[in-house]
mmCIF file of C-alpha atoms in Angstrom:
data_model
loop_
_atom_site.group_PDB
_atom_site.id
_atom_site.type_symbol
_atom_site.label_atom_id
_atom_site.label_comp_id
_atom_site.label_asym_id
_atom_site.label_seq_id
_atom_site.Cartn_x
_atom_site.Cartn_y
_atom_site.Cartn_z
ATOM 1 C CA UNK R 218 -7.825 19.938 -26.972
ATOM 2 C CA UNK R 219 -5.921 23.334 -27.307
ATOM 3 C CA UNK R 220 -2.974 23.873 -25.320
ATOM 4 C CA UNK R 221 0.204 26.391 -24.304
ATOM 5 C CA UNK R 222 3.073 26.169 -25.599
ATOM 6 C CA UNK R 223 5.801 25.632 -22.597
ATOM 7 C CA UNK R 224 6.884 29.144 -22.934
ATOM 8 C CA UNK R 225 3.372 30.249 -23.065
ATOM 9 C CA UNK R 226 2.718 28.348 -20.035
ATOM 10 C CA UNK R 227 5.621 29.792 -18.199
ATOM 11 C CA UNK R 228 4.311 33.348 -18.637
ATOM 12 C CA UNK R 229 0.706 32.342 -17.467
ATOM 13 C CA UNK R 230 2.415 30.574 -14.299
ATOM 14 C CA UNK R 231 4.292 33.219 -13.165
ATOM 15 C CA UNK R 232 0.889 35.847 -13.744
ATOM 16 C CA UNK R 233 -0.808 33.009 -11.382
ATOM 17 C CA UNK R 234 2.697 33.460 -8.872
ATOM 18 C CA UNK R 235 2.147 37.421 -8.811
ATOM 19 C CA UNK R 236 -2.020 37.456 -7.926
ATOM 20 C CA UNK R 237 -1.240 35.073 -5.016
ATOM 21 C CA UNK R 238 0.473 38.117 -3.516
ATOM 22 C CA UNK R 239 -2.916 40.620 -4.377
ATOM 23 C CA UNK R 240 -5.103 39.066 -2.056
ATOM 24 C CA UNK R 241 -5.895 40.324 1.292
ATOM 25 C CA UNK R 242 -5.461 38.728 4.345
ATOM 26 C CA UNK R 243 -8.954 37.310 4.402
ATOM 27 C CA UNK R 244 -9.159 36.432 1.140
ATOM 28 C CA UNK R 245 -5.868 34.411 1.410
ATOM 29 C CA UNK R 246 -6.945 33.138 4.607
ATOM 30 C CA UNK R 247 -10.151 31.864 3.580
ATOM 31 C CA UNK R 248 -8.666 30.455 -0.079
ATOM 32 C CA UNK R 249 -6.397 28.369 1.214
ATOM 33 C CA UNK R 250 -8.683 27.310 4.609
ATOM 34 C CA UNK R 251 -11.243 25.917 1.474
ATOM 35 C CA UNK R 252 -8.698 24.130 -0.006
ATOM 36 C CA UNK R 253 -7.354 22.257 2.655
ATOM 37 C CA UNK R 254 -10.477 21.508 3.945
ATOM 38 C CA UNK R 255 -11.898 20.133 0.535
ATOM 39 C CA UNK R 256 -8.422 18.033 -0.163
ATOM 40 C CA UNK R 257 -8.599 16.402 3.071
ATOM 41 C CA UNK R 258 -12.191 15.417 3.005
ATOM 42 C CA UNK R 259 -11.217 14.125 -0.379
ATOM 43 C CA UNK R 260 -8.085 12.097 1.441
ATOM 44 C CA UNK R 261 -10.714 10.826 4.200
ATOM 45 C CA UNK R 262 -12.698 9.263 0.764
ATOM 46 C CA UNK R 263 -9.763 7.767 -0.300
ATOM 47 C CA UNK R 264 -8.606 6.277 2.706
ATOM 48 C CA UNK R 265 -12.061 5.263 3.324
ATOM 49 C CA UNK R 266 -11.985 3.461 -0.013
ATOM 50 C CA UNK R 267 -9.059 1.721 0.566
ATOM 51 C CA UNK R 268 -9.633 0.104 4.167
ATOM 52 C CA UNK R 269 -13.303 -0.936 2.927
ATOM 53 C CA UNK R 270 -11.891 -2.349 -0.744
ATOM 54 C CA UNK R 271 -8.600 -3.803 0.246
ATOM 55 C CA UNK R 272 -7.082 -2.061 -2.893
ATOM 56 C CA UNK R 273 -5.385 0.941 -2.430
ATOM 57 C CA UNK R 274 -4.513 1.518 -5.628
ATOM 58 C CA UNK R 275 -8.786 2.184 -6.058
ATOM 59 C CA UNK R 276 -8.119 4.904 -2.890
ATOM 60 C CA UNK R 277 -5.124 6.284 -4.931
ATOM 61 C CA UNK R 278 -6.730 6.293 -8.260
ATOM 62 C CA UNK R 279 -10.191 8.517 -6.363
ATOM 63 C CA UNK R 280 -8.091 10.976 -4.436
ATOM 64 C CA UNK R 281 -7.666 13.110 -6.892
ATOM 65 C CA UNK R 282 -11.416 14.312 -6.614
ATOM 66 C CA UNK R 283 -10.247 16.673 -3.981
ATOM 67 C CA UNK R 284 -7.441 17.843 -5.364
ATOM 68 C CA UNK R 285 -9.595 18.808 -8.477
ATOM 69 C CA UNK R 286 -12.314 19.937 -6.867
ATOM 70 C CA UNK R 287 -10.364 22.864 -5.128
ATOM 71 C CA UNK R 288 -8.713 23.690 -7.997
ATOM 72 C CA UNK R 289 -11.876 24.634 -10.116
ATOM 73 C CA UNK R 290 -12.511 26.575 -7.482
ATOM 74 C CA UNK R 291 -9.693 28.755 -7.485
ATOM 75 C CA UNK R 292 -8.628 28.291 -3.619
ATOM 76 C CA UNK R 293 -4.853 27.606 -2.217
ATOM 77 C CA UNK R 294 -2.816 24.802 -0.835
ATOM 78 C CA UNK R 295 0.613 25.640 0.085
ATOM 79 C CA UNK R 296 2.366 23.102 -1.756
ATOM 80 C CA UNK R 297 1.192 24.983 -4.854
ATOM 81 C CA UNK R 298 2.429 28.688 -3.682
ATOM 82 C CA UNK R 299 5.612 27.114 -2.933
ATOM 83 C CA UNK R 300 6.457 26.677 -6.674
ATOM 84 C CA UNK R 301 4.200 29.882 -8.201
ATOM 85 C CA UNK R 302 5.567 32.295 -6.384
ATOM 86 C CA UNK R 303 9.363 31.622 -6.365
ATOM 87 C CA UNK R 304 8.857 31.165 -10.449
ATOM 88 C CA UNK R 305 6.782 34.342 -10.386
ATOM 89 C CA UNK R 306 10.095 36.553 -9.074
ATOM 90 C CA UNK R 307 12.303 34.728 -11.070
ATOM 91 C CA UNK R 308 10.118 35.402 -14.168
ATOM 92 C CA UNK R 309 10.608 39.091 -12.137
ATOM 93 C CA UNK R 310 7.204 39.568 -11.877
ATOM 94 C CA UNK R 311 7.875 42.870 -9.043
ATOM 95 C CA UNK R 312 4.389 42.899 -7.276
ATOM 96 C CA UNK R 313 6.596 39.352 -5.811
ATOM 97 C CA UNK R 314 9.088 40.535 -3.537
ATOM 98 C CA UNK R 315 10.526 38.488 -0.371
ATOM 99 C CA UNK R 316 8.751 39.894 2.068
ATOM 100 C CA UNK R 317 5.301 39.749 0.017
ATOM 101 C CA UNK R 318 6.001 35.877 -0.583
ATOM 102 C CA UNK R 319 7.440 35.153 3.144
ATOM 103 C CA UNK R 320 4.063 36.524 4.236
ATOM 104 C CA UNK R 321 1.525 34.912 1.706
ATOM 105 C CA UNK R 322 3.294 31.666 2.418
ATOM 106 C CA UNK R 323 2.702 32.342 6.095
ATOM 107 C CA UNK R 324 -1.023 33.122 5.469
ATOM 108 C CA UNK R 325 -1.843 29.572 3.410
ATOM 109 C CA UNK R 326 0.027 27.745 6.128
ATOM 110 C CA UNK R 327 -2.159 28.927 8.609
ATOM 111 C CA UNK R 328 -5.211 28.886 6.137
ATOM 112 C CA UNK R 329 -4.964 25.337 5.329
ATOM 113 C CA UNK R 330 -3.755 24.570 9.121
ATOM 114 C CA UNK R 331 -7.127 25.517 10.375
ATOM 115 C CA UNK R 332 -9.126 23.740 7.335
ATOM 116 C CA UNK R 333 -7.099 20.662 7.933
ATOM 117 C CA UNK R 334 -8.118 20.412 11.340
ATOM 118 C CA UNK R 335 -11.374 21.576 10.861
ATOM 119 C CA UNK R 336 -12.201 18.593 8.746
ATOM 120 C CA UNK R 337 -9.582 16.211 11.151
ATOM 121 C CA UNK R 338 -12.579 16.973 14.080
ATOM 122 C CA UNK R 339 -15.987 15.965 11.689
ATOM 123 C CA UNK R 340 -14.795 13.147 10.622
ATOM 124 C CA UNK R 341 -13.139 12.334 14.198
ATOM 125 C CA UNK R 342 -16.918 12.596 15.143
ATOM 126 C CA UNK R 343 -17.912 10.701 12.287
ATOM 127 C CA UNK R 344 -15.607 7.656 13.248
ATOM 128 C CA UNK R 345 -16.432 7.158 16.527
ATOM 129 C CA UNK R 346 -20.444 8.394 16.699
ATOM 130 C CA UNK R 347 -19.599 11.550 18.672
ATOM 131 C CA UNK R 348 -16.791 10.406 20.377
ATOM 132 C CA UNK R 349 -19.319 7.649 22.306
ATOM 133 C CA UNK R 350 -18.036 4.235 20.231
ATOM 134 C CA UNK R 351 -14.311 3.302 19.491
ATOM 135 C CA UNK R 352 -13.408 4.627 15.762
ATOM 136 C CA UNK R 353 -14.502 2.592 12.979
ATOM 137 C CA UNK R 354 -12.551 0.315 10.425
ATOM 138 C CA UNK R 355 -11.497 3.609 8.881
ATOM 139 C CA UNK R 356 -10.695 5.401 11.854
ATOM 140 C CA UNK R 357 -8.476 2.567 12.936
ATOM 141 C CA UNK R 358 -6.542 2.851 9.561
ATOM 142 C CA UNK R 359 -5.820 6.426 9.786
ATOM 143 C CA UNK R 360 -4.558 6.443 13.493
ATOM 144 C CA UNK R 361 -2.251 2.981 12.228
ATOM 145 C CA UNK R 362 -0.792 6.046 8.995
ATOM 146 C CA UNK R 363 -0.272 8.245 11.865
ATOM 147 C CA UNK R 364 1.833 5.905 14.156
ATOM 148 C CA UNK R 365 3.720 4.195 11.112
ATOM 149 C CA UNK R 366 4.583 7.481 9.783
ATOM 150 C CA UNK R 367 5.624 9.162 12.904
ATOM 151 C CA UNK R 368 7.229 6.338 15.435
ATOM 152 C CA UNK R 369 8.069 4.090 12.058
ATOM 153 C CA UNK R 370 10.668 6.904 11.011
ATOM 154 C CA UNK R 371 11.537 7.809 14.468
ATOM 155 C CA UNK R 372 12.843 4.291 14.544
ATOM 156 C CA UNK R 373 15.033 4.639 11.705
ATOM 157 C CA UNK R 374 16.792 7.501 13.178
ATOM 158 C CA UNK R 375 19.000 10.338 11.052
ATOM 159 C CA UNK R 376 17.755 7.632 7.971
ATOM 160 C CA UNK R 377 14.154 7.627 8.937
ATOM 161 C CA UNK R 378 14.573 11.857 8.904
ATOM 162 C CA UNK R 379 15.998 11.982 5.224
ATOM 163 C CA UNK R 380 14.109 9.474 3.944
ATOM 164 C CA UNK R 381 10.902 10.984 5.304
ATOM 165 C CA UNK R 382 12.517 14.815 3.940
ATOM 166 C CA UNK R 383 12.667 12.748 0.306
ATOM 167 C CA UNK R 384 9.236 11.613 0.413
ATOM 168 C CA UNK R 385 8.544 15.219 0.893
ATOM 169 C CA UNK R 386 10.617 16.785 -1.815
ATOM 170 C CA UNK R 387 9.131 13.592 -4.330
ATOM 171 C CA UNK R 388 5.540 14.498 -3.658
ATOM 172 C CA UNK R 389 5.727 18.061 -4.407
ATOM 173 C CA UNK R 390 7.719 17.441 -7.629
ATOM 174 C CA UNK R 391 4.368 15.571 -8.224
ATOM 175 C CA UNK R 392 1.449 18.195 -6.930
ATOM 176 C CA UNK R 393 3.081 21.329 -8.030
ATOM 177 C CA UNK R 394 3.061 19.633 -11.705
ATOM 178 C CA UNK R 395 -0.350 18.208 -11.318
ATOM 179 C CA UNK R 396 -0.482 21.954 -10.825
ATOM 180 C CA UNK R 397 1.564 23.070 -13.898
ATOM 181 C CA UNK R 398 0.163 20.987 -16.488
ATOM 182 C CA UNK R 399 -3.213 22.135 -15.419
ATOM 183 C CA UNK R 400 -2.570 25.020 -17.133
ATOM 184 C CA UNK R 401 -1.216 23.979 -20.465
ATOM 185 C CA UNK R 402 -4.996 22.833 -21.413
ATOM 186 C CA UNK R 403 -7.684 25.364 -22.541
ATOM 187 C CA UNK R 404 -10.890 23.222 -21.698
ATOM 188 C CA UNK R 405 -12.137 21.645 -18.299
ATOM 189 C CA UNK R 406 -12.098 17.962 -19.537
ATOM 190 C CA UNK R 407 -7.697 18.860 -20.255
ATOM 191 C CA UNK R 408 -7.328 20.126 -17.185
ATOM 192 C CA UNK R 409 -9.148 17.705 -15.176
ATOM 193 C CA UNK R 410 -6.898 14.648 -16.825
ATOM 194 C CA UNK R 411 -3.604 16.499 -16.463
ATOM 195 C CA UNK R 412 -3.933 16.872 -12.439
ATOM 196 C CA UNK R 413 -5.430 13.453 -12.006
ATOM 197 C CA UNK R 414 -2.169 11.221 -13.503
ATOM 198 C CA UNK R 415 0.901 13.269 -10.447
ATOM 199 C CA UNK R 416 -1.956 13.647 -7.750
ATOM 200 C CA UNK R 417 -2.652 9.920 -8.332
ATOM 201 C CA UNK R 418 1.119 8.938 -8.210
ATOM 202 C CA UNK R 419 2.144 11.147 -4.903
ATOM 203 C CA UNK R 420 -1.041 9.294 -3.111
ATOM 204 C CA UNK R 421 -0.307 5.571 -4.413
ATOM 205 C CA UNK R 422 3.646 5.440 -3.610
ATOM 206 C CA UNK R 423 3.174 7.196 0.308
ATOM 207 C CA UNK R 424 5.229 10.571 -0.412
ATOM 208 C CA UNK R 425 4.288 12.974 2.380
ATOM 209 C CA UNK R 426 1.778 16.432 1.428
ATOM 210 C CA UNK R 427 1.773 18.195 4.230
ATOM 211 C CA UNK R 428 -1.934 19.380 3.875
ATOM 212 C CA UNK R 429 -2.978 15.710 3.676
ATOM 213 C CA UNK R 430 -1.173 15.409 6.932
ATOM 214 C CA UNK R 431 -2.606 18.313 8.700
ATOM 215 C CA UNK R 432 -5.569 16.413 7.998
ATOM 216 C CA UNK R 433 -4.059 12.781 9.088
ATOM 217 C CA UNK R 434 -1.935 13.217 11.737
ATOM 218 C CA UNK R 435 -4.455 15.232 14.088
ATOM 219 C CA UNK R 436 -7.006 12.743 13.126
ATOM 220 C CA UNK R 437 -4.770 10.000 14.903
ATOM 221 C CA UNK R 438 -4.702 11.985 18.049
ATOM 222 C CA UNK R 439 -8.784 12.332 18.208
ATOM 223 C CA UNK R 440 -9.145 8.984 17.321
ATOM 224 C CA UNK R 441 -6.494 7.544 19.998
ATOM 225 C CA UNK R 442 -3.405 6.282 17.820
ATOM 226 C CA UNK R 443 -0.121 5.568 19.322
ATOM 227 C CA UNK R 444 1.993 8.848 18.741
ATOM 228 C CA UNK R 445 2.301 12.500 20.036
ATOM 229 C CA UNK R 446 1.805 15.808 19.292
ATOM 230 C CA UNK R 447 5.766 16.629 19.212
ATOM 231 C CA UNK R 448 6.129 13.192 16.972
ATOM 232 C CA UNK R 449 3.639 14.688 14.823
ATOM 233 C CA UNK R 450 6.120 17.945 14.481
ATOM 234 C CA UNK R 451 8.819 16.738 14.463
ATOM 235 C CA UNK R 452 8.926 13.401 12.667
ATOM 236 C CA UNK R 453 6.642 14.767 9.864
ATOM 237 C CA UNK R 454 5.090 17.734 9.354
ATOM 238 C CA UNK R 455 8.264 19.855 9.827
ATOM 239 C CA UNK R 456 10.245 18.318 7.572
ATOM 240 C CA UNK R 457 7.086 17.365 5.372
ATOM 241 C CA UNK R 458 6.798 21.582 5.123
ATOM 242 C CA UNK R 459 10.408 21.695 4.269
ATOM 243 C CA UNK R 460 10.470 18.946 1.611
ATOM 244 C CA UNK R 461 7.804 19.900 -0.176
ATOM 245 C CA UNK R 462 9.137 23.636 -0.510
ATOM 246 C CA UNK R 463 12.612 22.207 -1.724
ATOM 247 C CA UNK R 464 10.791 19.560 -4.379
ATOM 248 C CA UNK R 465 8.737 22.392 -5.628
ATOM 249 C CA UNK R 466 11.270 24.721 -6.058
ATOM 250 C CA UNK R 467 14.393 22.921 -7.141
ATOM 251 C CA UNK R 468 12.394 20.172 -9.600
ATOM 252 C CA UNK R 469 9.400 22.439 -10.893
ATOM 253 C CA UNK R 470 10.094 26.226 -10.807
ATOM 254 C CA UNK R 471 13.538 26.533 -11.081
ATOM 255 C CA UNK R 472 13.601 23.561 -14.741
ATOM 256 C CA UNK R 473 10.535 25.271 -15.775
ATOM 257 C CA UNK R 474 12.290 28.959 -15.575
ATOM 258 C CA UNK R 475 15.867 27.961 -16.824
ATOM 259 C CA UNK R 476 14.152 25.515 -19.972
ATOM 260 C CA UNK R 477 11.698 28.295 -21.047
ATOM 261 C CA UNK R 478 11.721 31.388 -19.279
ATOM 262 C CA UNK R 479 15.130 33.046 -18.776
ATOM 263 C CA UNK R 480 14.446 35.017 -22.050
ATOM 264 C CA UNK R 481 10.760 35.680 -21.491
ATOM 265 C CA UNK R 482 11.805 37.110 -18.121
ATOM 266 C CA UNK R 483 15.002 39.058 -19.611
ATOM 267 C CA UNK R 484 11.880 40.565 -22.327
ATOM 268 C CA UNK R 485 9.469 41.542 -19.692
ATOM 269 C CA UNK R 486 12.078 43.387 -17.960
ATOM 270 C CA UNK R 487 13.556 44.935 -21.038
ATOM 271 C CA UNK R 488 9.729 46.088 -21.838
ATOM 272 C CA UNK R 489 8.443 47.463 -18.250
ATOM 273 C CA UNK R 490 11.213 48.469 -16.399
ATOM 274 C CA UNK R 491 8.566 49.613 -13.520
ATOM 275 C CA UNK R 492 5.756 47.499 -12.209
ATOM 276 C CA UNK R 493 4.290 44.593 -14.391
ATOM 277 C CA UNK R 494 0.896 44.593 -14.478
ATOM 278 C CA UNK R 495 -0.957 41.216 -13.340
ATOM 279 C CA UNK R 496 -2.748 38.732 -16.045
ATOM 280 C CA UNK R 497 -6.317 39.576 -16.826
ATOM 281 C CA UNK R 498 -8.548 38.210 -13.448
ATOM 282 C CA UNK R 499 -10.524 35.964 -15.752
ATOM 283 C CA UNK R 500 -6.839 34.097 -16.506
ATOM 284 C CA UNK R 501 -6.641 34.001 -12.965
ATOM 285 C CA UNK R 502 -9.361 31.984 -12.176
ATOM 286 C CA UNK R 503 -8.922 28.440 -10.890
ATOM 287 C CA UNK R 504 -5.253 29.488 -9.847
ATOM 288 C CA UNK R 505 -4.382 27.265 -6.827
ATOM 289 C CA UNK R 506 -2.136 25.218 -4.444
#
């Protein structure tokens, strides 16, 4: 299998970081609504495969599918843009500016909001026959993840909050490099294996992706779990959204930049003091989360 070099691999991430901000609203919009969508359906198989196994290590070692799957085709989860396009402006890549990134971060929220949801209701319907039988097995299980990960750190108080905000910052030190070494492969097979081994890890040990629970959470309010709407907000996704921003940042962009690409960055600047142009589209492709 070919490969990048690290510093190679740090130029071609931060091209990746500066397309995100190319896209039009629709296009973002509907990248990132595909992703979501796909990823949860593929959390809904693993979850499924758990409860019907009794081995959730089988569940963990299967989610991945999703994960994969919306990577080949080239749509967005925010977890991913958190980490691209922060190393994309400090690689100074200048099509990456604050206000571009505030905004395409904005867009994939709300992108991968709505596919979230969108697959939350099908399989709510799925669960329960059209909403005319009490949820199956499965549907159980996912409103029981919904309570114990709401209430359970609710109970735990200003602990429950930072443990839940670490859980957060530990699973997107995991996706964004599932992300990352995705790219150090030339062929599909590399690829493929380098996301599978983080994406596996973050499911297996319970960190918190905020897509997945986008996906989750809602679920557990069609299907009747014990929580809320607010406990949803407040004891998880909000601080899910803000954990995974910090772990993406802090343990994969800013290592990545400072280990190989403070004096690729320092050259690219030195070379075009203008505007850089972006990576060829067809190195583009596949660019996600």
């Amino acid at each position: 299998m070919s490969s990048l070099s690290p510093a190679e691999l740090v130029d071609r991430l931060a091209a990746v970081g500066a397309s995100k901000v190319s896209y039009t609203r629709t296009q973002t919009l509907v990248r990132s609504y595909m992703g979501a969508a796909i990823l949860t359906l593929g959390a809904a198989f693993a979850v499924t495969v758990s409860t019907q196994t009794g081995q959730p290590l089988l569940g963990a070692l299967l989610f991945p599918v999703g994960f994969i799957l919306l990577y080949l085709l080239g749509y967005d989860l925010l977890t991913g843009v958190f980490t691209l396009l922060p190393l994309a402006m400090m690689m100074r890549r200048k099509e990456v500016t604050w206000g571009a990134m505030l905004r395409t971060w904005g867009l994939v929220f709300l992108g991968n909001l709505g596919g979230a949801i969108t697959v939350a209701v099908l399989m709510a319907i799925y669960f329960t026959y059209g909403f005319s039988a009490p949820p199956s097995p499965v549907g159980e299980a996912i409103g029981e993840i919904g309570h114990g990960r709401t209430v359970g750190y609710a109970d735990h108080g200003a602990a429950g909050m930072l443990t839940l905000f670490v859980r957060g910052v530990l699973c997107n030190w995991m996706v964004s490099t599932g992300v990352v070494v995705a790219f150090l492969s030339k062929d599909l097979l590399g690829r493929i294996i380098a996301m599978w081994m983080p994406i596996m890890l973050f499911f297996y040990m319970g960190f918190e992706h905020s897509i997945v629970n986008m996906f989750l959470f809602p679920s557990g309010l069609l299907l009747g779990a014990d929580f809320t709407l607010t406990d949803y907000l407040v004891w998880n996704e909000i601080p899910t959204v803000l954990g995974n921003l910090v772990g993406g940042v802090t343990f994969v962009a800013v290592p990545l930049y400072l280990a190989h690409g403070r004096r690729s960055a320092a050259k690219a600047a030195e070379a075009a003091p203008g505007s850089v142009a972006l990576a060829p589209q067809s190195e583009l492709v596949g660019a996600t989360r």
